[in-house]
């Protein structure tokens, strides 16, 4: 019997109902303490949002690294900032979820997870 779908609770809007900006989200917040899962860095250029990068791991650590990644930063400007959304995912599913998101969203930067893992379907945030 196959795996149906893992339903994730995506975090993408702050208390003012604004999308989280990659450079404005407070990664030192207790909300990020030991938080592991998947994340999507995206841009809202034009009408249709576009994934820039899909990843997994300890969310705050990975986002700190991406704030300095020139491959990602080339898509950021004051007029068109980068946004981020994330979801907690059980460790055993993270790589499969990342593979599914990479396949579905075709991000502008980055490669799919190594080892060609079986994709684990999830609900999309956007």
PDB file of C-alpha atoms in Angstrom:
ATOM      1  CA  UNK A   1       0.000   0.000   0.000  1.00  0.00           C
ATOM      2  CA  UNK A   2       1.452   3.380  -1.035  1.00  0.00           C
ATOM      3  CA  UNK A   3       1.893   6.510   1.018  1.00  0.00           C
ATOM      4  CA  UNK A   4      -1.025   8.895   0.473  1.00  0.00           C
ATOM      5  CA  UNK A   5      -0.106  12.417   1.536  1.00  0.00           C
ATOM      6  CA  UNK A   6       1.549  13.975   4.540  1.00  0.00           C
ATOM      7  CA  UNK A   7      -0.336  17.118   5.606  1.00  0.00           C
ATOM      8  CA  UNK A   8       1.981  19.880   6.744  1.00  0.00           C
ATOM      9  CA  UNK A   9       1.271  23.046   8.689  1.00  0.00           C
ATOM     10  CA  UNK A  10       3.070  25.706   6.677  1.00  0.00           C
ATOM     11  CA  UNK A  11       4.189  28.949   8.297  1.00  0.00           C
ATOM     12  CA  UNK A  12       4.290  31.799   5.836  1.00  0.00           C
ATOM     13  CA  UNK A  13       2.440  34.792   7.300  1.00  0.00           C
ATOM     14  CA  UNK A  14       3.228  36.889  10.349  1.00  0.00           C
ATOM     15  CA  UNK A  15       0.729  38.280  12.874  1.00  0.00           C
ATOM     16  CA  UNK A  16       0.016  41.166  10.466  1.00  0.00           C
ATOM     17  CA  UNK A  17      -0.881  38.661   7.707  1.00  0.00           C
ATOM     18  CA  UNK A  18       2.266  39.542   5.722  1.00  0.00           C
ATOM     19  CA  UNK A  19       4.427  36.913   4.074  1.00  0.00           C
ATOM     20  CA  UNK A  20       7.631  36.217   5.978  1.00  0.00           C
ATOM     21  CA  UNK A  21      10.583  37.906   4.293  1.00  0.00           C
ATOM     22  CA  UNK A  22      13.825  35.922   4.305  1.00  0.00           C
ATOM     23  CA  UNK A  23      15.798  38.818   5.791  1.00  0.00           C
ATOM     24  CA  UNK A  24      13.148  39.985   8.279  1.00  0.00           C
ATOM     25  CA  UNK A  25      12.115  36.749   9.966  1.00  0.00           C
ATOM     26  CA  UNK A  26      13.613  36.532  13.482  1.00  0.00           C
ATOM     27  CA  UNK A  27      15.609  33.313  13.395  1.00  0.00           C
ATOM     28  CA  UNK A  28      16.530  33.769  17.070  1.00  0.00           C
ATOM     29  CA  UNK A  29      12.874  33.467  18.059  1.00  0.00           C
ATOM     30  CA  UNK A  30      12.042  30.566  20.356  1.00  0.00           C
ATOM     31  CA  UNK A  31       9.730  29.356  17.556  1.00  0.00           C
ATOM     32  CA  UNK A  32      12.857  28.172  15.739  1.00  0.00           C
ATOM     33  CA  UNK A  33      14.516  26.393  18.674  1.00  0.00           C
ATOM     34  CA  UNK A  34      15.403  22.892  17.420  1.00  0.00           C
ATOM     35  CA  UNK A  35      12.828  23.196  14.613  1.00  0.00           C
ATOM     36  CA  UNK A  36      13.576  20.678  11.858  1.00  0.00           C
ATOM     37  CA  UNK A  37      11.699  20.342   8.630  1.00  0.00           C
ATOM     38  CA  UNK A  38      11.498  21.682   5.103  1.00  0.00           C
ATOM     39  CA  UNK A  39      11.448  25.220   3.765  1.00  0.00           C
ATOM     40  CA  UNK A  40      10.900  27.102   0.550  1.00  0.00           C
ATOM     41  CA  UNK A  41      12.567  30.392  -0.354  1.00  0.00           C
ATOM     42  CA  UNK A  42      10.452  32.108  -2.988  1.00  0.00           C
ATOM     43  CA  UNK A  43       9.840  35.345  -4.793  1.00  0.00           C
ATOM     44  CA  UNK A  44       6.612  37.042  -5.745  1.00  0.00           C
ATOM     45  CA  UNK A  45       7.888  38.535  -8.971  1.00  0.00           C
ATOM     46  CA  UNK A  46       4.908  38.969 -11.272  1.00  0.00           C
ATOM     47  CA  UNK A  47       1.540  37.334 -10.627  1.00  0.00           C
ATOM     48  CA  UNK A  48       2.692  33.762  -9.985  1.00  0.00           C
ATOM     49  CA  UNK A  49       5.096  33.100  -7.076  1.00  0.00           C
ATOM     50  CA  UNK A  50       8.242  31.164  -8.016  1.00  0.00           C
ATOM     51  CA  UNK A  51      10.337  28.906  -5.802  1.00  0.00           C
ATOM     52  CA  UNK A  52      13.958  30.001  -5.623  1.00  0.00           C
ATOM     53  CA  UNK A  53      15.230  27.233  -3.316  1.00  0.00           C
ATOM     54  CA  UNK A  54      13.824  24.164  -1.547  1.00  0.00           C
ATOM     55  CA  UNK A  55      15.653  22.619   1.382  1.00  0.00           C
ATOM     56  CA  UNK A  56      15.497  20.731   4.650  1.00  0.00           C
ATOM     57  CA  UNK A  57      17.275  20.540   7.974  1.00  0.00           C
ATOM     58  CA  UNK A  58      17.365  22.672  11.098  1.00  0.00           C
ATOM     59  CA  UNK A  59      15.403  25.584   9.684  1.00  0.00           C
ATOM     60  CA  UNK A  60      17.176  28.533  11.340  1.00  0.00           C
ATOM     61  CA  UNK A  61      20.653  27.171  10.575  1.00  0.00           C
ATOM     62  CA  UNK A  62      19.828  26.611   6.928  1.00  0.00           C
ATOM     63  CA  UNK A  63      18.192  30.038   6.513  1.00  0.00           C
ATOM     64  CA  UNK A  64      21.195  31.791   8.071  1.00  0.00           C
ATOM     65  CA  UNK A  65      23.389  30.128   5.423  1.00  0.00           C
ATOM     66  CA  UNK A  66      21.030  31.045   2.582  1.00  0.00           C
ATOM     67  CA  UNK A  67      20.995  34.715   3.587  1.00  0.00           C
ATOM     68  CA  UNK A  68      24.612  34.810   2.350  1.00  0.00           C
ATOM     69  CA  UNK A  69      24.302  32.546  -0.702  1.00  0.00           C
ATOM     70  CA  UNK A  70      24.978  34.579  -3.891  1.00  0.00           C
ATOM     71  CA  UNK A  71      23.083  32.057  -6.041  1.00  0.00           C
ATOM     72  CA  UNK A  72      19.956  32.800  -3.997  1.00  0.00           C
ATOM     73  CA  UNK A  73      20.653  36.490  -3.398  1.00  0.00           C
ATOM     74  CA  UNK A  74      20.701  37.239  -7.118  1.00  0.00           C
ATOM     75  CA  UNK A  75      16.886  36.999  -6.963  1.00  0.00           C
ATOM     76  CA  UNK A  76      16.554  39.471  -4.062  1.00  0.00           C
ATOM     77  CA  UNK A  77      16.058  43.218  -4.288  1.00  0.00           C
ATOM     78  CA  UNK A  78      14.337  45.850  -2.170  1.00  0.00           C
ATOM     79  CA  UNK A  79      11.563  46.042  -4.746  1.00  0.00           C
ATOM     80  CA  UNK A  80      11.233  42.255  -5.070  1.00  0.00           C
ATOM     81  CA  UNK A  81      12.336  40.690  -1.771  1.00  0.00           C
ATOM     82  CA  UNK A  82      12.686  36.996  -1.108  1.00  0.00           C
ATOM     83  CA  UNK A  83      10.133  35.285   1.103  1.00  0.00           C
ATOM     84  CA  UNK A  84      10.293  32.085   3.105  1.00  0.00           C
ATOM     85  CA  UNK A  85       7.838  29.473   4.317  1.00  0.00           C
ATOM     86  CA  UNK A  86       8.565  26.408   6.416  1.00  0.00           C
ATOM     87  CA  UNK A  87       6.961  23.367   7.977  1.00  0.00           C
ATOM     88  CA  UNK A  88       8.024  20.917  10.640  1.00  0.00           C
ATOM     89  CA  UNK A  89       8.473  17.421   9.213  1.00  0.00           C
ATOM     90  CA  UNK A  90       9.345  14.180  11.019  1.00  0.00           C
ATOM     91  CA  UNK A  91      12.997  13.320  10.383  1.00  0.00           C
ATOM     92  CA  UNK A  92      12.183  10.074   8.527  1.00  0.00           C
ATOM     93  CA  UNK A  93      10.151  11.981   5.899  1.00  0.00           C
ATOM     94  CA  UNK A  94      12.277  15.131   5.388  1.00  0.00           C
ATOM     95  CA  UNK A  95      14.309  13.960   2.400  1.00  0.00           C
ATOM     96  CA  UNK A  96      11.269  12.479   0.654  1.00  0.00           C
ATOM     97  CA  UNK A  97       9.283  15.675   1.245  1.00  0.00           C
ATOM     98  CA  UNK A  98      12.178  17.761  -0.056  1.00  0.00           C
ATOM     99  CA  UNK A  99      12.271  15.573  -3.188  1.00  0.00           C
ATOM    100  CA  UNK A 100       8.525  16.003  -3.727  1.00  0.00           C
ATOM    101  CA  UNK A 101       8.765  19.798  -3.305  1.00  0.00           C
ATOM    102  CA  UNK A 102      11.747  19.990  -5.635  1.00  0.00           C
ATOM    103  CA  UNK A 103       9.866  18.006  -8.294  1.00  0.00           C
ATOM    104  CA  UNK A 104       6.658  20.032  -7.905  1.00  0.00           C
ATOM    105  CA  UNK A 105       8.141  23.528  -7.604  1.00  0.00           C
ATOM    106  CA  UNK A 106      11.206  23.302  -9.868  1.00  0.00           C
ATOM    107  CA  UNK A 107      13.247  25.878  -7.896  1.00  0.00           C
ATOM    108  CA  UNK A 108      15.596  28.271  -9.683  1.00  0.00           C
ATOM    109  CA  UNK A 109      18.590  27.286  -7.487  1.00  0.00           C
ATOM    110  CA  UNK A 110      19.762  23.984  -6.069  1.00  0.00           C
ATOM    111  CA  UNK A 111      19.667  20.322  -6.911  1.00  0.00           C
ATOM    112  CA  UNK A 112      17.274  17.597  -5.764  1.00  0.00           C
ATOM    113  CA  UNK A 113      18.356  15.602  -2.710  1.00  0.00           C
ATOM    114  CA  UNK A 114      21.121  13.087  -3.329  1.00  0.00           C
ATOM    115  CA  UNK A 115      20.325   9.411  -3.717  1.00  0.00           C
ATOM    116  CA  UNK A 116      17.084   9.951  -5.648  1.00  0.00           C
ATOM    117  CA  UNK A 117      14.793   9.371  -2.598  1.00  0.00           C
ATOM    118  CA  UNK A 118      11.170   8.371  -3.036  1.00  0.00           C
ATOM    119  CA  UNK A 119       9.068  11.557  -3.043  1.00  0.00           C
ATOM    120  CA  UNK A 120       6.665  11.961  -0.122  1.00  0.00           C
ATOM    121  CA  UNK A 121       3.625  13.973  -1.290  1.00  0.00           C
ATOM    122  CA  UNK A 122       2.563  16.929   0.849  1.00  0.00           C
ATOM    123  CA  UNK A 123       0.160  19.837   0.608  1.00  0.00           C
ATOM    124  CA  UNK A 124       1.765  22.896  -0.982  1.00  0.00           C
ATOM    125  CA  UNK A 125       1.864  26.226   0.868  1.00  0.00           C
ATOM    126  CA  UNK A 126       1.414  28.595  -2.035  1.00  0.00           C
TER     127      UNK A 126
END
